XYZ file of C-alpha atoms in Angstrom:
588
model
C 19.132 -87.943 -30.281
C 16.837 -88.171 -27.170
C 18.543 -85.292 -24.475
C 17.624 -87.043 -21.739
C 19.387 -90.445 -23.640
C 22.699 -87.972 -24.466
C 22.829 -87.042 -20.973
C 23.106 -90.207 -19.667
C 25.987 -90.760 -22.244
C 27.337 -87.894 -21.182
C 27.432 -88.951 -17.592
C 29.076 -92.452 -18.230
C 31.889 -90.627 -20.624
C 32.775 -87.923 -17.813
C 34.106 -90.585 -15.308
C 37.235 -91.597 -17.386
C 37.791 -88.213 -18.337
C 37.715 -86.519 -15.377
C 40.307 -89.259 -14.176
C 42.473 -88.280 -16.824
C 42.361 -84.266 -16.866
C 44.979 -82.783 -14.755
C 42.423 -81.827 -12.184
C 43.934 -81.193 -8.835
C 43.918 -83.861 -6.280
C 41.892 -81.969 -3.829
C 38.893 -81.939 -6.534
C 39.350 -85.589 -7.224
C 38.928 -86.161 -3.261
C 35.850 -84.133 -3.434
C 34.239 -85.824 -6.078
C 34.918 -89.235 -3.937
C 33.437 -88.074 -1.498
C 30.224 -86.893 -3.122
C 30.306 -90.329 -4.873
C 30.394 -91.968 -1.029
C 27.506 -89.551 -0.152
C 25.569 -90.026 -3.033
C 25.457 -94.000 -2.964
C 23.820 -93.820 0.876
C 21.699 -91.044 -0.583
C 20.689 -93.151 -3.508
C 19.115 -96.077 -0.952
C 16.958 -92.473 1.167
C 15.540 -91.899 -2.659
C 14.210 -95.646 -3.011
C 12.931 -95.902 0.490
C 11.448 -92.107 1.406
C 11.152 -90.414 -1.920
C 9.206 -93.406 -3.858
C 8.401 -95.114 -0.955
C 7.113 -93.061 1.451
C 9.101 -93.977 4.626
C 10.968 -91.611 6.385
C 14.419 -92.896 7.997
C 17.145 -91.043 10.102
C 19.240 -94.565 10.685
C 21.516 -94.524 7.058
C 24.330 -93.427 8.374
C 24.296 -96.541 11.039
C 24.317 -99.106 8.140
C 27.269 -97.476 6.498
C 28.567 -97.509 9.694
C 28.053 -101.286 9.698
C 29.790 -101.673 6.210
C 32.719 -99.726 6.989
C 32.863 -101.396 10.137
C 32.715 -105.092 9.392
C 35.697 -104.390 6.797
C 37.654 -102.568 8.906
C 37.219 -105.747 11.525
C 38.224 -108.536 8.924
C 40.562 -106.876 7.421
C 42.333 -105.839 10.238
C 42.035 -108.818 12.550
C 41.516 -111.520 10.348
C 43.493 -110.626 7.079
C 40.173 -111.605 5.206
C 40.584 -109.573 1.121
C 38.405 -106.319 1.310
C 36.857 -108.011 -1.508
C 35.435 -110.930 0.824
C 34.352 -108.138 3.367
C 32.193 -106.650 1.272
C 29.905 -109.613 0.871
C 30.397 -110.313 4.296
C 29.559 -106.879 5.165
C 26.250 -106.837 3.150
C 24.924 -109.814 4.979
C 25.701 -108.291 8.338
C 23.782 -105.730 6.640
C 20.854 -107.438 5.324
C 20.066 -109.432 8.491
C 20.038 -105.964 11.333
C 17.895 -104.362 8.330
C 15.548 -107.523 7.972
C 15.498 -107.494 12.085
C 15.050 -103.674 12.323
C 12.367 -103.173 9.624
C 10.179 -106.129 10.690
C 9.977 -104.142 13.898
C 9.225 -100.910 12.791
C 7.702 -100.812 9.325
C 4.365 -102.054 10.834
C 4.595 -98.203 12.281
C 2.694 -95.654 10.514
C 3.205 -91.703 10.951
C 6.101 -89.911 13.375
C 6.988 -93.686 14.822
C 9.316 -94.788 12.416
C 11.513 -92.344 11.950
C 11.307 -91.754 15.963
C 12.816 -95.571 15.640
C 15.524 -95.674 13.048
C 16.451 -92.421 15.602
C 16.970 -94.391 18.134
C 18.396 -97.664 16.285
C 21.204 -94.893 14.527
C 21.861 -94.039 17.974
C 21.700 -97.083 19.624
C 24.318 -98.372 17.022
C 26.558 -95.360 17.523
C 27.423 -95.772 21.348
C 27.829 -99.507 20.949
C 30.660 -98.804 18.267
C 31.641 -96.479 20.607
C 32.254 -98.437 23.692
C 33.324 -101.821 22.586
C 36.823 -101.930 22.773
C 36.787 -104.903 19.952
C 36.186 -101.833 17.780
C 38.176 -99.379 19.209
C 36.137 -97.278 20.815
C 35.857 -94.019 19.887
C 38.920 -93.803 18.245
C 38.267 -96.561 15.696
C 40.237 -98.766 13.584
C 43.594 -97.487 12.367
C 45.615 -98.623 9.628
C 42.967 -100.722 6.997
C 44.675 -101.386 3.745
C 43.604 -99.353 0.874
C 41.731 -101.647 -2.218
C 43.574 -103.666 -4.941
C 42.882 -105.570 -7.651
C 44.982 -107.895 -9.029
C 47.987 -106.317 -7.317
C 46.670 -102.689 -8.766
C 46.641 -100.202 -5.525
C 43.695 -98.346 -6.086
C 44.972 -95.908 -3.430
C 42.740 -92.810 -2.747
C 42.823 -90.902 -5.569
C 41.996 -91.219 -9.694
C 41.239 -94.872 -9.390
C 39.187 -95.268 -6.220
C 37.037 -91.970 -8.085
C 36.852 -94.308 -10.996
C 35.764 -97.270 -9.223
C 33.598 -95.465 -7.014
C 31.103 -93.699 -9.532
C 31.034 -96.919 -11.621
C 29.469 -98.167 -8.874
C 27.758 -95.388 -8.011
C 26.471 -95.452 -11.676
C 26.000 -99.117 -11.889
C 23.346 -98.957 -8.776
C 21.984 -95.798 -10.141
C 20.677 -97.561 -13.186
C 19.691 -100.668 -11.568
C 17.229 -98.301 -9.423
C 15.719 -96.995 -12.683
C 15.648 -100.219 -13.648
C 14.004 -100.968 -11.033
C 11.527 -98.069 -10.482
C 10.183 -99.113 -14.302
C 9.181 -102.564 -13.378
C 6.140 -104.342 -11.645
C 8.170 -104.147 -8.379
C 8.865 -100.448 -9.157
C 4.892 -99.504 -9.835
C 3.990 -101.403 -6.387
C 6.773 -99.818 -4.474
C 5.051 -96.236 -6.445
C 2.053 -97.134 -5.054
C 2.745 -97.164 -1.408
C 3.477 -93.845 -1.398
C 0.061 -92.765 -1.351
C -1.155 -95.287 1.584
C -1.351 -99.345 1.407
C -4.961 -98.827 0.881
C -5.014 -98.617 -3.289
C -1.684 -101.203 -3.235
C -3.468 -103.922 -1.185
C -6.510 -103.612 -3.331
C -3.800 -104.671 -6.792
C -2.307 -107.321 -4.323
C 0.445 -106.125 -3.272
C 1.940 -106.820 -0.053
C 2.552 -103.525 0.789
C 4.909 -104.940 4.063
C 6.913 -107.318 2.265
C 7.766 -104.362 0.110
C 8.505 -101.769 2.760
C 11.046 -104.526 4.044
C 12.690 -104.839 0.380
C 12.931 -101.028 -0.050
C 14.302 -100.954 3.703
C 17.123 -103.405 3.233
C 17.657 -102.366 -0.247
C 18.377 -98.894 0.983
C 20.669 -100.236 3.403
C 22.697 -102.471 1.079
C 23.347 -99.328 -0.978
C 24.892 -97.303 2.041
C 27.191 -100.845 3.283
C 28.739 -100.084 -0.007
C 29.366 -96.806 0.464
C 30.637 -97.698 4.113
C 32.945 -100.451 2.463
C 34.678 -97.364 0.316
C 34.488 -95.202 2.519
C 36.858 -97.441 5.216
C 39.055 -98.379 2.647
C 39.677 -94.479 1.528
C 39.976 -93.031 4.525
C 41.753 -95.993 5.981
C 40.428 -95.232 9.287
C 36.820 -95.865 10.913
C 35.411 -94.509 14.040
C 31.992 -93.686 15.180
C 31.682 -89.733 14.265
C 30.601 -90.810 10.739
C 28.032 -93.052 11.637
C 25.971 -90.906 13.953
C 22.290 -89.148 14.491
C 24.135 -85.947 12.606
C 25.244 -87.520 9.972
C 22.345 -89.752 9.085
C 20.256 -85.859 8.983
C 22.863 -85.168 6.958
C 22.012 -87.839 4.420
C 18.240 -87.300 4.018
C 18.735 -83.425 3.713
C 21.224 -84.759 0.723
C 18.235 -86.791 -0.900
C 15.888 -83.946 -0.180
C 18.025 -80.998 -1.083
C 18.460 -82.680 -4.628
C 15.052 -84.291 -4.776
C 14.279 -87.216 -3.049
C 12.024 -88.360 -5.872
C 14.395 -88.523 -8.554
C 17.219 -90.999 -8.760
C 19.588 -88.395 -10.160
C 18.932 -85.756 -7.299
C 20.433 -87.762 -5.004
C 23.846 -87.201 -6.670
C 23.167 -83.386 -7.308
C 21.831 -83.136 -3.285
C 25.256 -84.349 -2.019
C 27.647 -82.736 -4.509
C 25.947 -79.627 -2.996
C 26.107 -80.080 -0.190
C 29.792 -81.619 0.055
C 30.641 -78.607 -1.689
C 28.451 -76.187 0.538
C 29.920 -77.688 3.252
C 33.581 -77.414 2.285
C 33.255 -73.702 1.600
C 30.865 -72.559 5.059
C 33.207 -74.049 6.769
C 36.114 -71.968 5.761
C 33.779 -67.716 5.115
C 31.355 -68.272 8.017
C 34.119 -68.183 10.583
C 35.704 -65.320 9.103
C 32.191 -63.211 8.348
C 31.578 -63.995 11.863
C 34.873 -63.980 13.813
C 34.772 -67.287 15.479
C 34.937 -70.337 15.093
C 32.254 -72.946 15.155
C 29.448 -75.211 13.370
C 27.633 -72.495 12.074
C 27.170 -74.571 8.574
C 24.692 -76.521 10.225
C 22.705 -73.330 10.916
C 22.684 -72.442 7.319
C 21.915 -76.102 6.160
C 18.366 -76.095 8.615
C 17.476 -73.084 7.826
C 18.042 -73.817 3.544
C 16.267 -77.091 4.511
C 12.893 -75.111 5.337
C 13.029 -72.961 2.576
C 13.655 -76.198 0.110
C 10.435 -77.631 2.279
C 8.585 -74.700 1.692
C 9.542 -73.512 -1.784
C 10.841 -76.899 -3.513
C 9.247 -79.488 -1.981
C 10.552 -82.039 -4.760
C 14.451 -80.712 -4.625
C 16.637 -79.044 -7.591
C 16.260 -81.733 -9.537
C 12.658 -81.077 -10.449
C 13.947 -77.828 -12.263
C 16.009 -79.939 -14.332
C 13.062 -82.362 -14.587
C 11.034 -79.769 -15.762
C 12.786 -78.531 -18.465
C 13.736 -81.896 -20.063
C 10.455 -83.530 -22.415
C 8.919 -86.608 -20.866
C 10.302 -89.462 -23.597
C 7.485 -91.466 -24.774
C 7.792 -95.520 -23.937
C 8.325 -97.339 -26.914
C 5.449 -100.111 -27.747
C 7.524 -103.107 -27.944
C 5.225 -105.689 -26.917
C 2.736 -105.566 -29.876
C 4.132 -109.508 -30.162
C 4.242 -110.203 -26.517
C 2.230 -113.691 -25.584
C -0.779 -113.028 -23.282
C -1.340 -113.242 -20.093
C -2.617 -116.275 -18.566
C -6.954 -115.884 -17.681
C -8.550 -116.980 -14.641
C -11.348 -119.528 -15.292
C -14.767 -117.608 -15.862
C -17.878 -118.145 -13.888
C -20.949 -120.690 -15.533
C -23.755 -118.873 -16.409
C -25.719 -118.796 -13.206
C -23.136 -119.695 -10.740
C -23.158 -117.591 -7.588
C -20.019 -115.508 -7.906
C -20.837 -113.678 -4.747
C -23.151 -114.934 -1.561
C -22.781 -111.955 1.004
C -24.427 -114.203 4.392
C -25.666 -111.733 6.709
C -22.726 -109.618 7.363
C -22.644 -107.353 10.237
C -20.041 -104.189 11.132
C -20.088 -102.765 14.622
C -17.723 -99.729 15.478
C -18.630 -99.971 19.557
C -22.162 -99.269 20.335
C -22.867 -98.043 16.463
C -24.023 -100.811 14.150
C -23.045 -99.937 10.904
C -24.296 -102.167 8.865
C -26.564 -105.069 10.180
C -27.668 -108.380 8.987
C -27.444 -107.312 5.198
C -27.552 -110.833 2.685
C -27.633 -110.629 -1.082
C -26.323 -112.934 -4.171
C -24.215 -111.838 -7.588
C -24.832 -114.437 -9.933
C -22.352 -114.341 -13.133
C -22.915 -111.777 -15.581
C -25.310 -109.813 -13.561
C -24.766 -106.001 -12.628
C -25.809 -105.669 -8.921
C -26.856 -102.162 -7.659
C -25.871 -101.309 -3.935
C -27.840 -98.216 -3.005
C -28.983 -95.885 -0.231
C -29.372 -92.350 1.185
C -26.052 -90.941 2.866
C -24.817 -92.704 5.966
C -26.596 -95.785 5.023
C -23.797 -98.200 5.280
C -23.277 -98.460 1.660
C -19.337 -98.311 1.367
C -19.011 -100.116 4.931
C -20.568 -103.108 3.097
C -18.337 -102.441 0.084
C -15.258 -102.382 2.757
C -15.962 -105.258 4.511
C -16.894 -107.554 1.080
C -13.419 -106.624 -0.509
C -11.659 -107.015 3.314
C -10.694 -103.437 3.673
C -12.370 -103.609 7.158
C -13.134 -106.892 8.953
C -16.293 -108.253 10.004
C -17.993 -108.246 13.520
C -19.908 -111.536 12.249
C -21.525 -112.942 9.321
C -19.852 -114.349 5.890
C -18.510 -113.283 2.018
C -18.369 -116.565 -0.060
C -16.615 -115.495 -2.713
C -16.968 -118.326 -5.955
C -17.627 -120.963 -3.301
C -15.148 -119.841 -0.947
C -15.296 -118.114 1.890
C -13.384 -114.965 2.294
C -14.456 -112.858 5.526
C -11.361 -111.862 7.569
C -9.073 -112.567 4.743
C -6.598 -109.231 3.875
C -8.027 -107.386 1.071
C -4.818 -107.700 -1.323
C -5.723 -112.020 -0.813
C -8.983 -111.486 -1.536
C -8.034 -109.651 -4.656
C -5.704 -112.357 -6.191
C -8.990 -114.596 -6.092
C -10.358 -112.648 -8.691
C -12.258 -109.320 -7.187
C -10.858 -106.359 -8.056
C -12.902 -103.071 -7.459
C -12.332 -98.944 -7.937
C -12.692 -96.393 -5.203
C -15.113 -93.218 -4.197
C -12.578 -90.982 -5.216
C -9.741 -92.183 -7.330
C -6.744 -93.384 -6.295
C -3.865 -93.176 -9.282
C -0.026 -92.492 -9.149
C -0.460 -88.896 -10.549
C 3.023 -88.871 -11.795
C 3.153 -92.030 -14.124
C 1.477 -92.649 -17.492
C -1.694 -94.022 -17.706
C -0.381 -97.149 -19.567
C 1.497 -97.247 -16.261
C -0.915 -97.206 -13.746
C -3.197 -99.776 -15.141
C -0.353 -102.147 -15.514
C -0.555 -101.726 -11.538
C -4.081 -103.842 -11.560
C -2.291 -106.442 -13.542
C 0.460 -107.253 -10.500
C -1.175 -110.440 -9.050
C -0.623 -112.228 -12.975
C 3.577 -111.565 -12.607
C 6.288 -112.707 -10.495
C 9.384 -111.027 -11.170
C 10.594 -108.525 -8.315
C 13.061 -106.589 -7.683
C 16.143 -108.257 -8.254
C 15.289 -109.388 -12.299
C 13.794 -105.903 -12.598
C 17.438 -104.177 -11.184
C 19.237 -106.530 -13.342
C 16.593 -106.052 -16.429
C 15.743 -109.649 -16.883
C 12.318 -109.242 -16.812
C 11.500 -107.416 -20.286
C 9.884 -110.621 -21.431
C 7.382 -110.288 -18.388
C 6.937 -106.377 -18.539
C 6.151 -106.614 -21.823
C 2.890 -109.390 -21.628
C 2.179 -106.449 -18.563
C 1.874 -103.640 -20.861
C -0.295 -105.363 -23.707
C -2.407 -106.201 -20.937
C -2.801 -103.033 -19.985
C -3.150 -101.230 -23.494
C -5.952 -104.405 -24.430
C -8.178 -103.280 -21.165
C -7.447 -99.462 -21.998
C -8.831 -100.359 -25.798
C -11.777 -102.785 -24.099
C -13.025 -99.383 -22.787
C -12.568 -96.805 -25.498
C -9.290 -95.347 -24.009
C -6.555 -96.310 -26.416
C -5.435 -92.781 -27.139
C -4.628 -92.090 -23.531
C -1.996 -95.018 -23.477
C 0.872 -92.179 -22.779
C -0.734 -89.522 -21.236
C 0.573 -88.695 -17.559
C -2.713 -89.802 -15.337
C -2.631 -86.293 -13.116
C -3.561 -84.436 -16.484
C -6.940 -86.688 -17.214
C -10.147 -85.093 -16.200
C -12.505 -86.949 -13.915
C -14.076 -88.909 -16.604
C -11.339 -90.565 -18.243
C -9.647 -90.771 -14.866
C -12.809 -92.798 -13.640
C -12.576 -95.120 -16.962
C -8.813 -95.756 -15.985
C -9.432 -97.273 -13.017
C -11.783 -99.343 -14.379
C -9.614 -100.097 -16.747
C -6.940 -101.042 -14.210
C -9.380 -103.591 -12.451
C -10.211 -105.275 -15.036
C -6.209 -105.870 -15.415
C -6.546 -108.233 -12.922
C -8.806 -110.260 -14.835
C -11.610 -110.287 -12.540
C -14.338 -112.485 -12.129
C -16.168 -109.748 -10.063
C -15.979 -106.124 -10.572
C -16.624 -103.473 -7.653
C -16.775 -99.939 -8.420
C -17.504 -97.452 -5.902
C -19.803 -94.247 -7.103
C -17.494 -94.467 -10.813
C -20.279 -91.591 -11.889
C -19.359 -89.146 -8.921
C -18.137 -85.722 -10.248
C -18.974 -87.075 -14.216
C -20.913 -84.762 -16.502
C -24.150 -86.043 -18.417
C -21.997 -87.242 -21.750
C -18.875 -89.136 -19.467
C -22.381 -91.093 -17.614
C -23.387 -92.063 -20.865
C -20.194 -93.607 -21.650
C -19.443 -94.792 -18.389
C -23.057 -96.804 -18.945
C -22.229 -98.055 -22.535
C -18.884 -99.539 -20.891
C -20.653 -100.961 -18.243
C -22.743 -102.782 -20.553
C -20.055 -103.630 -22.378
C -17.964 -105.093 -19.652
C -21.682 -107.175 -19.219
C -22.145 -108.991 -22.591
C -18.307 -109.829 -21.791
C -19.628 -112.183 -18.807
C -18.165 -109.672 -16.038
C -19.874 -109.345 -12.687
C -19.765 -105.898 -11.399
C -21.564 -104.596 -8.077
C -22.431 -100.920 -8.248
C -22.302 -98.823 -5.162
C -24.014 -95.409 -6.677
C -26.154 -92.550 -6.178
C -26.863 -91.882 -9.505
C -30.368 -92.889 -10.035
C -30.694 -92.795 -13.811
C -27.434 -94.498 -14.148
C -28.591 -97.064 -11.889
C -31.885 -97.862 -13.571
C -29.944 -98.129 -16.719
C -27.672 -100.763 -16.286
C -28.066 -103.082 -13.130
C -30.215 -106.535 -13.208
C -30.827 -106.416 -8.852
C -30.799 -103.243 -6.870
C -29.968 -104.017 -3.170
C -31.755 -101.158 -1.204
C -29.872 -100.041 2.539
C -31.048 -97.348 5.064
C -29.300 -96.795 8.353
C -27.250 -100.359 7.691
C -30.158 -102.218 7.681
C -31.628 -104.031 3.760
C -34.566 -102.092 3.287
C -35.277 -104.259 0.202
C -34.165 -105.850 -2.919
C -35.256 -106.810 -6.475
C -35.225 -105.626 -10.130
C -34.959 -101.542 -10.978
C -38.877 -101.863 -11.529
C -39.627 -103.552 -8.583
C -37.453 -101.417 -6.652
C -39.001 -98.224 -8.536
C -42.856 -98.726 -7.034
C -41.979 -99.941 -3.524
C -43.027 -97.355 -1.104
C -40.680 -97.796 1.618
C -37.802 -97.125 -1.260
C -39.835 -93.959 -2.659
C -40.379 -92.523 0.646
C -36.745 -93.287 1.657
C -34.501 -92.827 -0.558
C -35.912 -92.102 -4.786
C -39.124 -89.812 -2.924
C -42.430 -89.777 -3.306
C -44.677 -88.492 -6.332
C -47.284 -85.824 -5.453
């Protein structure tokens, strides 16, 4: 049997057992507790280790959750049952409102702002007396069901890791899934994402509420165990508290978020009972020990314990079940000699520098377009500002009779232009089956909910023989399971294209695909070009490759210094002086 799959068995199978071995109680409270820690830890693994984003503020939404139950419960005699969906909502909507504030922030300003929202949130528990001020709310009920007290010890710890389990699943649930391989993708910048069409913002919010669902739940236990709320374990400390969890245990792996905060808990427990005696007073000297072990992780272990144990367990091959699957829906193709592309004298200024001035050209369908120039002569600022990475100072892109200047580049890209980059962009850690599925987000629709709750297997699988048909189209069918990081340049090069063409393009952009190839990957890189050609794709070629140039494209568009120097066909282009002199050189 699979290790990783006896593991997980494992896992499931030690939560009634543990609740049945005469373990003390004081290890049964422990293990609560980590269970309450590792739920809000769980949401910090989502949202900074996958996604990228960096927040200090969990601790206020379980503050929230614990909170709201404590209130209704109290005041109102609402079930704690009730609460709970009342408390996620409360949730939801202050994480909708604070995440459409701050996730258009970029660098040290977001976490600088869930700072100040955890703290904001922590005096205003503390000084409304509807909430007891600092001292709380005493005397909340513990949990029942069906007139079952679940009290605070064997049964809560059951209840609590089945839910802990429950979520922990839905996230890798979640994490293999369209939804999961855009979220994936953010990580490295919204630059590669918004080129597949993904909204990288509307995702940043899901992650960002999702994360704070997961630690309302934990705040809903945690009230009803310690029967008692009050603003101490909701603050600034505690939320640091929470990502060093995540990142002690590995903040990119689901299951390092439980190992992070059983450490810790149990670090905790035990530094706070030697340190005063090795020293001789008394004191929060943990949290000395904890920063300076959370610099060392930084340093040393940048991706937590759990990588160890990551390390040492084989990487389990996905198994091809979608042989069967129906195909995807295709885009309409362009007629022979329809204008796919009509760039209309586009111009880029960055202040007083003009970039790229006055440059017009045509695609027509079918034909391989050649964008070259010398260095610096506005060749990728035309690429950038045809596929909407950068906007326009004036002119037009009519893209297939519509025009598409100032439109967001993942827009453009569900229109049917999908392109590669200068120097590839890939999620290093997935399969290459994987990342080209990424091109092929703009032809699904399930998100994150059907992929937590798995109801979109019917879906992933039409993704995935996608994905293996365009890594076949290009003579990469062997690669299908091979992690991407461990491809050389060439076959690295051919996966992106590969992952364009997942989008079913009508037009195909690739950016200097031959950079960094050796002499046999150009000659395959050519025959799939030509390939890709007699298919009916469009594809303009930003390249400095000259023989690779002359061998494939139909039109060469010629820049220097942002201006068109000239166009027309490779042998036209060839004996033009003003090209040889500029750019190819001149014969002596």
């Amino acid at each position: 049997m699979d290790i990783r799959k006896t593991g997980l068995i494992a896992l499931i199978a030690a939560v009634p057992l543990i609740a049945v071995l005469p373990l003390p109680d004081f290890w049964i409270t422990q293990l609560n507790y980590i269970g309450l820690y590792s739920l809000t830890s769980l949401g910090l693994v989502l949202l900074t280790g996958i996604g990228g984003l960096t927040s200090f503020g969990q601790a206020a939404f379980v503050g929230i959750g614990a909170y709201t139950t404590a209130w209704f419960t109290l005041n109102l005699g609402y079930s704690p049952w009730v609460t709970l969906f009342i408390g996620l909502a409360f949730t939801a909507i202050s994480a909708l409102v604070v995440g459409v504030i701050t996730l258009r922030m970029s660098g040290h300003y977001l976490p600088l702002a869930t700072i100040a929202w955890g703290l904001s949130l922590y005096y205003t528990m503390g000084n409304l007396d509807a909430l007891g001020k600092y001292d709380g709310l005493l005397g909340i009920k513990s949990l029942s069901i069906a007139g079952f007290d679940i009290g605070q010890g064997r049964a809560f710890f059951v209840l609590t890791w089945a839910i802990l389990l429950m979520l922990a699943f839905a996230l890798l649930h979640l994490l293999d899934s369209r939804a999961g391989r855009a979220i994936r993708a953010m990580k490295g910048g919204s630059q590669m994402a918004e080129a597949m069409g993904i909204s990288t913002f509307r995702y940043k919010v899901t992650i960002f509420v999702l994360a704070a669902l997961f630690a309302s739940v934990a705040g809903w236990l945690l009230a009803h165990f310690q029967r008692t709320v009050n603003p101490s374990a909701f603050g600034l400390k505690m939320g640091i508290e929470y990502l060093f969890m995540a990142v002690l245990g590995g903040v990119g792996h689901v299951w390092g978020a439980i190992a992070g905060a059983g450490l810790i808990k149990l670090l905790d427990d035990q530094l706070q009972v030697l340190l005063p005696k090795l020293i001789g007073t008394s004191g929060s000297y943990e949290v000395i020990v904890f920063g300076i072990a959370m610099v060392l992780v930084l340093k040393y272990l940048p991706d937590g314990l759990w990588s160890l144990v990551e390390r040492k367990l084989p990487r389990k091959q996905r198994k091809v079940d979608w042989a069967n699957a129906a195909a995807l829906p295709e885009r309409s193709k362009p007629a022979a000699g329809e204008v796919v592309l009509d760039v209309q004298a586009i111009r880029k200024q960055f202040g007083g520098l003009t970039a790229v001035n006055d440059i017009s050209f045509q695609i027509q369908a079918g034909q391989i377009v050649g964008l070259i120039g010398p260095n610096g002569a506005g060749k990728s600022t035309t690429f950038n500002l045809i596929t909407g990475v950068l906007g326009m100072t004036s002119g037009q892109v009519v893209f297939r009779g519509q025009a598409v200047g100032g439109k967001p580049s993942r827009e453009i890209s569900r229109l049917g232009m999908a392109r590669t980059f200068q120097h590839v962009k890939m999620i290093a850690d997935m399969t290459v089956l994987e990342n080209v599925a990424l091109g092929a987000h703009t032809r699904g629709s399930k998100g994150v909910l059907p992929a937590m709750l798995r109801t979109n297997r019917a879906e992933e699988q039409r993704l995935f023989r996608e994905a293996q048909r365009q890594l076949e189209r290009i003579g990469m069918g062997a690669y299908l399971h091979e992690q991407a990081g461990n491809l050389a340049m060439g076959p690295q090069r051919l996966m992106e294209i590969a992952r364009a063409l997942c989008a079913d393009p009508a037009l195909l952009l690739l950016d200097e695909p031959a950079a960094g190839l050796r002499h046999k990957e150009k000659q395959a890189l050519a025959d799939v070009l030509r390939q890709l050609q007699r298919e009916g794709v469009s594809i303009l070629l930003v390249e400095h490759d000259m023989d690779l140039v002359m061998q494939v494209c139909d039109h060469l568009v010629v820049m220097e210094f942002g201006t068109l120097l000239t166009q027309g066909t490779p042998a036209h282009v060839q004996q033009d002086p003003k090209v040889r002199a500029a750019y190819l050189g001149t014969e002596h």
